[in-house]
C-alpha positions as protocol buffer text, in pm:
chain_id: "A"
residue {
  index: 1
  type: MET
  ca { x: 2100 y: -19988 z: 11245 }
}
residue {
  index: 2
  type: PHE
  ca { x: 1825 y: -20191 z: 11079 }
}
residue {
  index: 3
  type: LYS
  ca { x: 1573 y: -19921 z: 11169 }
}
residue {
  index: 4
  type: GLY
  ca { x: 1785 y: -19660 z: 10992 }
}
residue {
  index: 5
  type: VAL
  ca { x: 1808 y: -19876 z: 10679 }
}
residue {
  index: 6
  type: SER
  ca { x: 1429 y: -19920 z: 10676 }
}
residue {
  index: 7
  type: TYR
  ca { x: 1372 y: -19543 z: 10684 }
}
residue {
  index: 8
  type: LEU
  ca { x: 1615 y: -19498 z: 10395 }
}
residue {
  index: 9
  type: LEU
  ca { x: 1433 y: -19762 z: 10183 }
}
residue {
  index: 10
  type: ILE
  ca { x: 1092 y: -19604 z: 10248 }
}
residue {
  index: 11
  type: GLY
  ca { x: 1220 y: -19261 z: 10152 }
}
residue {
  index: 12
  type: TRP
  ca { x: 1373 y: -19397 z: 9829 }
}
residue {
  index: 13
  type: VAL
  ca { x: 1040 y: -19565 z: 9729 }
}
residue {
  index: 14
  type: LEU
  ca { x: 839 y: -19246 z: 9789 }
}
residue {
  index: 15
  type: MET
  ca { x: 1077 y: -19046 z: 9571 }
}
residue {
  index: 16
  type: LYS
  ca { x: 1033 y: -19295 z: 9284 }
}
residue {
  index: 17
  type: VAL
  ca { x: 652 y: -19279 z: 9307 }
}
residue {
  index: 18
  type: GLU
  ca { x: 645 y: -18898 z: 9307 }
}
residue {
  index: 19
  type: LYS
  ca { x: 883 y: -18885 z: 9011 }
}
residue {
  index: 20
  type: SER
  ca { x: 679 y: -19134 z: 8805 }
}
residue {
  index: 21
  type: GLN
  ca { x: 350 y: -18940 z: 8860 }
}
residue {
  index: 22
  type: SER
  ca { x: 483 y: -18587 z: 8813 }
}
residue {
  index: 23
  type: GLY
  ca { x: 320 y: -18397 z: 8525 }
}
residue {
  index: 24
  type: ARG
  ca { x: 57 y: -18667 z: 8460 }
}
residue {
  index: 25
  type: PRO
  ca { x: -308 y: -18554 z: 8498 }
}
residue {
  index: 26
  type: TYR
  ca { x: -546 y: -18756 z: 8708 }
}
residue {
  index: 27
  type: THR
  ca { x: -763 y: -18977 z: 8489 }
}
residue {
  index: 28
  type: GLY
  ca { x: -986 y: -19123 z: 8753 }
}
residue {
  index: 29
  type: ARG
  ca { x: -1015 y: -19482 z: 8850 }
}
residue {
  index: 30
  type: SER
  ca { x: -933 y: -19753 z: 8603 }
}
residue {
  index: 31
  type: SER
  ca { x: -1204 y: -19990 z: 8494 }
}
residue {
  index: 32
  type: ALA
  ca { x: -1065 y: -20249 z: 8730 }
}
residue {
  index: 33
  type: GLU
  ca { x: -1090 y: -20004 z: 9022 }
}
residue {
  index: 34
  type: LYS
  ca { x: -1445 y: -19883 z: 8948 }
}
residue {
  index: 35
  type: PRO
  ca { x: -1709 y: -20050 z: 9167 }
}
residue {
  index: 36
  type: SER
  ca { x: -1957 y: -20268 z: 8979 }
}
residue {
  index: 37
  type: SER
  ca { x: -2320 y: -20150 z: 8960 }
}
residue {
  index: 38
  type: GLY
  ca { x: -2442 y: -20509 z: 8935 }
}
residue {
  index: 39
  type: GLY
  ca { x: -2599 y: -20451 z: 8588 }
}
residue {
  index: 40
  type: ARG
  ca { x: -2823 y: -20169 z: 8713 }
}
residue {
  index: 41
  type: ARG
  ca { x: -2840 y: -19827 z: 8551 }
}
residue {
  index: 42
  type: PRO
  ca { x: -2644 y: -19566 z: 8754 }
}
residue {
  index: 43
  type: ALA
  ca { x: -2860 y: -19325 z: 8950 }
}
residue {
  index: 44
  type: GLY
  ca { x: -2947 y: -19014 z: 8753 }
}
residue {
  index: 45
  type: LYS
  ca { x: -2989 y: -19004 z: 8376 }
}
residue {
  index: 46
  type: PRO
  ca { x: -2786 y: -18797 z: 8132 }
}
residue {
  index: 47
  type: GLN
  ca { x: -2937 y: -18456 z: 8067 }
}
residue {
  index: 48
  type: PHE
  ca { x: -3017 y: -18528 z: 7700 }
}
residue {
  index: 49
  type: GLU
  ca { x: -3214 y: -18837 z: 7798 }
}
residue {
  index: 50
  type: ARG
  ca { x: -3422 y: -18646 z: 8050 }
}
residue {
  index: 51
  type: GLN
  ca { x: -3499 y: -18380 z: 7789 }
}
residue {
  index: 52
  type: SER
  ca { x: -3604 y: -18635 z: 7529 }
}
residue {
  index: 53
  type: GLU
  ca { x: -3855 y: -18781 z: 7772 }
}
residue {
  index: 54
  type: ARG
  ca { x: -4016 y: -18444 z: 7836 }
}
residue {
  index: 55
  type: ALA
  ca { x: -4046 y: -18339 z: 7472 }
}
residue {
  index: 56
  type: PRO
  ca { x: -4250 y: -18293 z: 7272 }
}
residue {
  index: 57
  type: ARG
  ca { x: -4519 y: -18143 z: 7492 }
}
residue {
  index: 58
  type: SER
  ca { x: -4879 y: -18202 z: 7397 }
}
residue {
  index: 59
  type: SER
  ca { x: -5074 y: -17898 z: 7285 }
}
residue {
  index: 60
  type: GLY
  ca { x: -5396 y: -18048 z: 7416 }
}
residue {
  index: 61
  type: LYS
  ca { x: -5544 y: -18055 z: 7065 }
}
residue {
  index: 62
  type: PRO
  ca { x: -5624 y: -18374 z: 6873 }
}
residue {
  index: 63
  type: THR
  ca { x: -5360 y: -18464 z: 6615 }
}
residue {
  index: 64
  type: GLU
  ca { x: -5425 y: -18547 z: 6253 }
}
residue {
  index: 65
  type: GLY
  ca { x: -5399 y: -18916 z: 6340 }
}
residue {
  index: 66
  type: SER
  ca { x: -5634 y: -18900 z: 6636 }
}
residue {
  index: 67
  type: GLN
  ca { x: -5866 y: -19197 z: 6641 }
}
residue {
  index: 68
  type: ASP
  ca { x: -6165 y: -18984 z: 6739 }
}
residue {
  index: 69
  type: ARG
  ca { x: -6121 y: -18731 z: 6460 }
}
residue {
  index: 70
  type: GLU
  ca { x: -6415 y: -18728 z: 6221 }
}
residue {
  index: 71
  type: GLU
  ca { x: -6331 y: -18740 z: 5852 }
}
residue {
  index: 72
  type: TYR
  ca { x: -6681 y: -18787 z: 5711 }
}
residue {
  index: 73
  type: VAL
  ca { x: -7007 y: -18633 z: 5826 }
}
residue {
  index: 74
  type: TRP
  ca { x: -7370 y: -18665 z: 5726 }
}
residue {
  index: 75
  type: VAL
  ca { x: -7560 y: -18344 z: 5663 }
}
residue {
  index: 76
  type: LEU
  ca { x: -7854 y: -18289 z: 5898 }
}
residue {
  index: 77
  type: ASP
  ca { x: -7957 y: -17938 z: 5794 }
}
residue {
  index: 78
  type: TYR
  ca { x: -7847 y: -17644 z: 5580 }
}
residue {
  index: 79
  type: LEU
  ca { x: -7896 y: -17289 z: 5708 }
}
residue {
  index: 80
  type: PRO
  ca { x: -7848 y: -17039 z: 5422 }
}
residue {
  index: 81
  type: TYR
  ca { x: -7838 y: -16742 z: 5663 }
}
residue {
  index: 82
  type: GLY
  ca { x: -7681 y: -16911 z: 5961 }
}
residue {
  index: 83
  type: LYS
  ca { x: -7850 y: -16912 z: 6299 }
}
residue {
  index: 84
  type: SER
  ca { x: -8129 y: -16666 z: 6370 }
}
residue {
  index: 85
  type: VAL
  ca { x: -8006 y: -16612 z: 6726 }
}
residue {
  index: 86
  type: ASP
  ca { x: -7663 y: -16468 z: 6648 }
}
residue {
  index: 87
  type: GLY
  ca { x: -7793 y: -16108 z: 6625 }
}
residue {
  index: 88
  type: LYS
  ca { x: -7629 y: -16027 z: 6292 }
}
residue {
  index: 89
  type: SER
  ca { x: -7798 y: -15865 z: 5996 }
}
residue {
  index: 90
  type: ALA
  ca { x: -7902 y: -16099 z: 5716 }
}
residue {
  index: 91
  type: TYR
  ca { x: -7632 y: -15973 z: 5478 }
}
residue {
  index: 92
  type: GLN
  ca { x: -7365 y: -16040 z: 5744 }
}
residue {
  index: 93
  type: LYS
  ca { x: -7468 y: -16397 z: 5809 }
}
residue {
  index: 94
  type: LYS
  ca { x: -7286 y: -16687 z: 5651 }
}
residue {
  index: 95
  type: PRO
  ca { x: -7440 y: -17022 z: 5560 }
}
residue {
  index: 96
  type: LEU
  ca { x: -7404 y: -17302 z: 5813 }
}
residue {
  index: 97
  type: VAL
  ca { x: -7434 y: -17678 z: 5794 }
}
residue {
  index: 98
  type: GLN
  ca { x: -7533 y: -17894 z: 6088 }
}
residue {
  index: 99
  type: ALA
  ca { x: -7393 y: -18244 z: 6058 }
}
residue {
  index: 100
  type: ILE
  ca { x: -7301 y: -18561 z: 6246 }
}
residue {
  index: 101
  type: GLY
  ca { x: -6979 y: -18759 z: 6217 }
}
residue {
  index: 102
  type: ASP
  ca { x: -6997 y: -19125 z: 6125 }
}
residue {
  index: 103
  type: LYS
  ca { x: -6713 y: -19241 z: 6350 }
}
residue {
  index: 104
  type: LYS
  ca { x: -6797 y: -19109 z: 6698 }
}
residue {
  index: 105
  type: PHE
  ca { x: -7127 y: -18941 z: 6604 }
}
residue {
  index: 106
  type: THR
  ca { x: -6996 y: -18596 z: 6688 }
}
residue {
  index: 107
  type: LEU
  ca { x: -7250 y: -18320 z: 6628 }
}
residue {
  index: 108
  type: MET
  ca { x: -7099 y: -18011 z: 6470 }
}
residue {
  index: 109
  type: GLU
  ca { x: -7152 y: -17696 z: 6268 }
}
residue {
  index: 110
  type: LEU
  ca { x: -6962 y: -17647 z: 5944 }
}
residue {
  index: 111
  type: VAL
  ca { x: -6908 y: -17357 z: 5707 }
}
residue {
  index: 112
  type: PRO
  ca { x: -6964 y: -17463 z: 5343 }
}
residue {
  index: 113
  type: LYS
  ca { x: -6755 y: -17333 z: 5056 }
}
residue {
  index: 114
  type: ASN
  ca { x: -6885 y: -17030 z: 4869 }
}
residue {
  index: 115
  type: GLY
  ca { x: -7170 y: -17120 z: 4640 }
}
residue {
  index: 116
  type: VAL
  ca { x: -7194 y: -17480 z: 4764 }
}
residue {
  index: 117
  type: ILE
  ca { x: -7519 y: -17613 z: 4911 }
}
residue {
  index: 118
  type: PRO
  ca { x: -7465 y: -17965 z: 5050 }
}
residue {
  index: 119
  type: ASP
  ca { x: -7762 y: -18198 z: 5015 }
}
residue {
  index: 120
  type: ILE
  ca { x: -7934 y: -18301 z: 5335 }
}
residue {
  index: 121
  type: GLN
  ca { x: -7861 y: -18667 z: 5418 }
}
residue {
  index: 122
  type: SER
  ca { x: -7548 y: -18656 z: 5201 }
}
residue {
  index: 123
  type: ARG
  ca { x: -7212 y: -18782 z: 5326 }
}
residue {
  index: 124
  type: VAL
  ca { x: -6934 y: -18525 z: 5287 }
}
residue {
  index: 125
  type: TYR
  ca { x: -6561 y: -18525 z: 5356 }
}
residue {
  index: 126
  type: ILE
  ca { x: -6414 y: -18291 z: 5621 }
}
residue {
  index: 127
  type: GLY
  ca { x: -6075 y: -18455 z: 5677 }
}
residue {
  index: 128
  type: PRO
  ca { x: -5728 y: -18328 z: 5586 }
}
residue {
  index: 129
  type: GLY
  ca { x: -5654 y: -18224 z: 5229 }
}
residue {
  index: 130
  type: ASP
  ca { x: -5893 y: -18112 z: 4959 }
}
residue {
  index: 131
  type: ARG
  ca { x: -6262 y: -18077 z: 5047 }
}
residue {
  index: 132
  type: ASN
  ca { x: -6528 y: -18032 z: 4785 }
}
residue {
  index: 133
  type: GLU
  ca { x: -6819 y: -17899 z: 4991 }
}
residue {
  index: 134
  type: ILE
  ca { x: -6692 y: -17785 z: 5332 }
}
residue {
  index: 135
  type: ASP
  ca { x: -6457 y: -17494 z: 5396 }
}
residue {
  index: 136
  type: HIS
  ca { x: -6398 y: -17556 z: 5765 }
}
residue {
  index: 137
  type: VAL
  ca { x: -6546 y: -17690 z: 6087 }
}
residue {
  index: 138
  type: LYS
  ca { x: -6687 y: -17404 z: 6293 }
}
residue {
  index: 139
  type: GLN
  ca { x: -6757 y: -17577 z: 6623 }
}
residue {
  index: 140
  type: ARG
  ca { x: -6882 y: -17884 z: 6801 }
}
residue {
  index: 141
  type: ILE
  ca { x: -7241 y: -17861 z: 6923 }
}
residue {
  index: 142
  type: GLY
  ca { x: -7480 y: -18052 z: 7147 }
}
residue {
  index: 143
  type: TYR
  ca { x: -7814 y: -18213 z: 7081 }
}
residue {
  index: 144
  type: SER
  ca { x: -8000 y: -17910 z: 7218 }
}
residue {
  index: 145
  type: ASP
  ca { x: -7831 y: -17691 z: 6955 }
}
residue {
  index: 146
  type: LEU
  ca { x: -7984 y: -17879 z: 6663 }
}
residue {
  index: 147
  type: THR
  ca { x: -8245 y: -17706 z: 6450 }
}
residue {
  index: 148
  type: THR
  ca { x: -8595 y: -17846 z: 6417 }
}
residue {
  index: 149
  type: GLY
  ca { x: -8505 y: -17978 z: 6075 }
}
residue {
  index: 150
  type: ALA
  ca { x: -8189 y: -18147 z: 6204 }
}
residue {
  index: 151
  type: ASN
  ca { x: -8389 y: -18306 z: 6485 }
}
residue {
  index: 152
  type: LEU
  ca { x: -8632 y: -18454 z: 6236 }
}
residue {
  index: 153
  type: GLU
  ca { x: -8354 y: -18589 z: 6015 }
}
residue {
  index: 154
  type: LEU
  ca { x: -8141 y: -18733 z: 6294 }
}
residue {
  index: 155
  type: PRO
  ca { x: -8317 y: -19073 z: 6345 }
}
residue {
  index: 156
  type: PHE
  ca { x: -8316 y: -19148 z: 5972 }
}
residue {
  index: 157
  type: ILE
  ca { x: -7953 y: -19047 z: 5928 }
}
residue {
  index: 158
  type: LEU
  ca { x: -7841 y: -19247 z: 6231 }
}
residue {
  index: 159
  type: GLU
  ca { x: -8001 y: -19559 z: 6087 }
}
residue {
  index: 160
  type: ALA
  ca { x: -7840 y: -19486 z: 5748 }
}
residue {
  index: 161
  type: VAL
  ca { x: -7498 y: -19451 z: 5913 }
}
residue {
  index: 162
  type: VAL
  ca { x: -7537 y: -19778 z: 6102 }
}
residue {
  index: 163
  type: ARG
  ca { x: -7634 y: -19963 z: 5785 }
}
residue {
  index: 164
  type: HIS
  ca { x: -7348 y: -19798 z: 5597 }
}
residue {
  index: 165
  type: LYS
  ca { x: -7107 y: -19917 z: 5870 }
}
residue {
  index: 166
  type: GLU
  ca { x: -7267 y: -20261 z: 5902 }
}
residue {
  index: 167
  type: GLU
  ca { x: -6941 y: -20450 z: 5955 }
}
residue {
  index: 168
  type: ARG
  ca { x: -6849 y: -20231 z: 6253 }
}
residue {
  index: 169
  type: PHE
  ca { x: -7180 y: -20283 z: 6431 }
}
residue {
  index: 170
  type: VAL
  ca { x: -7206 y: -20654 z: 6356 }
}
residue {
  index: 171
  type: LYS
  ca { x: -6865 y: -20676 z: 6524 }
}
residue {
  index: 172
  type: PHE
  ca { x: -7019 y: -20508 z: 6828 }
}
residue {
  index: 173
  type: PHE
  ca { x: -7268 y: -20795 z: 6863 }
}
residue {
  index: 174
  type: ASN
  ca { x: -6979 y: -21042 z: 6837 }
}
residue {
  index: 175
  type: ASP
  ca { x: -6750 y: -20865 z: 7084 }
}
residue {
  index: 176
  type: ALA
  ca { x: -6987 y: -20711 z: 7342 }
}
residue {
  index: 177
  type: HIS
  ca { x: -6891 y: -20809 z: 7697 }
}
residue {
  index: 178
  type: SER
  ca { x: -6982 y: -20753 z: 8061 }
}
residue {
  index: 179
  type: ILE
  ca { x: -6938 y: -20404 z: 8204 }
}
residue {
  index: 180
  type: THR
  ca { x: -6994 y: -20511 z: 8564 }
}
residue {
  index: 181
  type: THR
  ca { x: -7081 y: -20840 z: 8730 }
}
residue {
  index: 182
  type: ARG
  ca { x: -7449 y: -20754 z: 8684 }
}
residue {
  index: 183
  type: LEU
  ca { x: -7455 y: -20558 z: 8359 }
}
residue {
  index: 184
  type: HIS
  ca { x: -7367 y: -20657 z: 8003 }
}
residue {
  index: 185
  type: MET
  ca { x: -7308 y: -20419 z: 7713 }
}
residue {
  index: 186
  type: LEU
  ca { x: -7588 y: -20587 z: 7517 }
}
residue {
  index: 187
  type: GLU
  ca { x: -7835 y: -20492 z: 7791 }
}
residue {
  index: 188
  type: LEU
  ca { x: -7773 y: -20125 z: 7717 }
}
residue {
  index: 189
  type: LEU
  ca { x: -7937 y: -20166 z: 7378 }
}
residue {
  index: 190
  type: PRO
  ca { x: -8310 y: -20075 z: 7377 }
}
residue {
  index: 191
  type: GLY
  ca { x: -8536 y: -20379 z: 7404 }
}
residue {
  index: 192
  type: ILE
  ca { x: -8264 y: -20625 z: 7505 }
}
residue {
  index: 193
  type: GLY
  ca { x: -8309 y: -20782 z: 7847 }
}
residue {
  index: 194
  type: LYS
  ca { x: -8145 y: -21079 z: 8017 }
}
residue {
  index: 195
  type: LYS
  ca { x: -8329 y: -21343 z: 7815 }
}
residue {
  index: 196
  type: LEU
  ca { x: -8249 y: -21194 z: 7476 }
}
residue {
  index: 197
  type: MET
  ca { x: -7895 y: -21116 z: 7587 }
}
residue {
  index: 198
  type: TRP
  ca { x: -7831 y: -21483 z: 7665 }
}
residue {
  index: 199
  type: SER
  ca { x: -7986 y: -21587 z: 7334 }
}
residue {
  index: 200
  type: ILE
  ca { x: -7735 y: -21364 z: 7152 }
}
residue {
  index: 201
  type: ILE
  ca { x: -7441 y: -21487 z: 7361 }
}
residue {
  index: 202
  type: ASP
  ca { x: -7533 y: -21855 z: 7317 }
}
residue {
  index: 203
  type: GLU
  ca { x: -7582 y: -21813 z: 6943 }
}
residue {
  index: 204
  type: ARG
  ca { x: -7252 y: -21633 z: 6881 }
}
residue {
  index: 205
  type: LYS
  ca { x: -7069 y: -21917 z: 7056 }
}
residue {
  index: 206
  type: LYS
  ca { x: -7165 y: -22132 z: 6758 }
}
residue {
  index: 207
  type: GLY
  ca { x: -6994 y: -21885 z: 6526 }
}
residue {
  index: 208
  type: ASP
  ca { x: -6959 y: -21512 z: 6473 }
}
residue {
  index: 209
  type: PHE
  ca { x: -7245 y: -21317 z: 6321 }
}
residue {
  index: 210
  type: LYS
  ca { x: -7169 y: -21221 z: 5962 }
}
residue {
  index: 211
  type: SER
  ca { x: -7429 y: -20951 z: 5891 }
}
residue {
  index: 212
  type: PHE
  ca { x: -7748 y: -20791 z: 6019 }
}
residue {
  index: 213
  type: GLN
  ca { x: -7939 y: -21042 z: 5810 }
}
residue {
  index: 214
  type: ASP
  ca { x: -7749 y: -21326 z: 5978 }
}
residue {
  index: 215
  type: ILE
  ca { x: -7838 y: -21185 z: 6322 }
}
residue {
  index: 216
  type: ARG
  ca { x: -8207 y: -21160 z: 6228 }
}
residue {
  index: 217
  type: GLU
  ca { x: -8215 y: -21518 z: 6102 }
}
residue {
  index: 218
  type: ARG
  ca { x: -8035 y: -21665 z: 6403 }
}
residue {
  index: 219
  type: ILE
  ca { x: -8208 y: -21444 z: 6664 }
}
residue {
  index: 220
  type: PRO
  ca { x: -8569 y: -21417 z: 6540 }
}
residue {
  index: 221
  type: SER
  ca { x: -8675 y: -21203 z: 6838 }
}
residue {
  index: 222
  type: LEU
  ca { x: -8420 y: -20936 z: 6738 }
}
residue {
  index: 223
  type: HIS
  ca { x: -8613 y: -20800 z: 6441 }
}
residue {
  index: 224
  type: ASP
  ca { x: -8394 y: -20510 z: 6329 }
}
residue {
  index: 225
  type: PRO
  ca { x: -8042 y: -20488 z: 6479 }
}
residue {
  index: 226
  type: ALA
  ca { x: -7962 y: -20167 z: 6288 }
}
residue {
  index: 227
  type: LYS
  ca { x: -8257 y: -19981 z: 6441 }
}
residue {
  index: 228
  type: VAL
  ca { x: -8168 y: -20108 z: 6788 }
}
residue {
  index: 229
  type: ILE
  ca { x: -7816 y: -19967 z: 6749 }
}
residue {
  index: 230
  type: SER
  ca { x: -7934 y: -19635 z: 6604 }
}
residue {
  index: 231
  type: HIS
  ca { x: -8184 y: -19589 z: 6889 }
}
residue {
  index: 232
  type: ARG
  ca { x: -7905 y: -19638 z: 7142 }
}
residue {
  index: 233
  type: ILE
  ca { x: -7687 y: -19381 z: 6965 }
}
residue {
  index: 234
  type: GLU
  ca { x: -7975 y: -19133 z: 6974 }
}
residue {
  index: 235
  type: GLU
  ca { x: -8018 y: -19191 z: 7348 }
}
residue {
  index: 236
  type: GLU
  ca { x: -7650 y: -19118 z: 7406 }
}
residue {
  index: 237
  type: LEU
  ca { x: -7669 y: -18797 z: 7202 }
}
residue {
  index: 238
  type: LYS
  ca { x: -7974 y: -18671 z: 7388 }
}
residue {
  index: 239
  type: ASP
  ca { x: -7839 y: -18732 z: 7738 }
}
residue {
  index: 240
  type: ASP
  ca { x: -7521 y: -18542 z: 7826 }
}
residue {
  index: 241
  type: PHE
  ca { x: -7496 y: -18727 z: 8157 }
}
residue {
  index: 242
  type: ILE
  ca { x: -7569 y: -19083 z: 8046 }
}
residue {
  index: 243
  type: LYS
  ca { x: -7358 y: -19324 z: 8251 }
}
residue {
  index: 244
  type: TYR
  ca { x: -7238 y: -19564 z: 7982 }
}
residue {
  index: 245
  type: ARG
  ca { x: -7145 y: -19467 z: 7627 }
}
residue {
  index: 246
  type: LEU
  ca { x: -7111 y: -19743 z: 7370 }
}
residue {
  index: 247
  type: PHE
  ca { x: -7080 y: -19543 z: 7049 }
}
residue {
  index: 248
  type: THR
  ca { x: -7042 y: -19171 z: 7124 }
}
residue {
  index: 249
  type: THR
  ca { x: -6796 y: -18939 z: 7298 }
}
residue {
  index: 250
  type: PRO
  ca { x: -6896 y: -18723 z: 7596 }
}
residue {
  index: 251
  type: PRO
  ca { x: -6995 y: -18365 z: 7507 }
}
residue {
  index: 252
  type: ARG
  ca { x: -6754 y: -18086 z: 7581 }
}
residue {
  index: 253
  type: ARG
  ca { x: -6841 y: -17904 z: 7900 }
}
residue {
  index: 254
  type: GLN
  ca { x: -6900 y: -17532 z: 7866 }
}
residue {
  index: 255
  type: LYS
  ca { x: -6636 y: -17329 z: 8050 }
}
residue {
  index: 256
  type: PRO
  ca { x: -6779 y: -17098 z: 8317 }
}
residue {
  index: 257
  type: GLU
  ca { x: -6771 y: -16734 z: 8208 }
}
């Protein structure tokens, strides 16, 4: 008898449950039923998040805000009929300017604006916006591409750039550090060996150098810091395969034809 009553009660309960849930869509587990992730992000990110991480794709070209982008250059040579090796007739040739940037010392060829002849050793603007002398940058070049005139001007212009950017290069003497356990950045400068290197390091511990004149007065054996820097820059420009570069960027490798 009791068994029969039990079956009746169970059947009545099931009917109530089915009636209460009829017509109601399934909404998933309640927050109380959902298992806790322990504060960790669930596996798999939403699609929009994954897309935002992929975009935008880099074009491989330097942006306007690129730190290595030259905005000012110093004119090394002016070629009224361009290069003599391009095979074009004289009337087809356009003037060219060979110049060097004053940020990363990038060698390049520029096309001047019509009727403009930039002065050799002058500093001209090639950055974004209005340009007075230069129409556009034609290409980056290497040291071996320089004309005879540009080669002759290069040492003088490098020294002029270093003196013009004195604060930057004085900071180099203050901040130069070890590259390896046996080699210091200062030792890469022409004429600076271990003894002079330690003299510079010991002296800057007493206080930062303020100018080239300050360096000369405190380090008498370092006669002309600006020339030492400019000579190092010239070495880096001449040697495409130099191991350590302090002031220049590596040349672009020519793509095999």
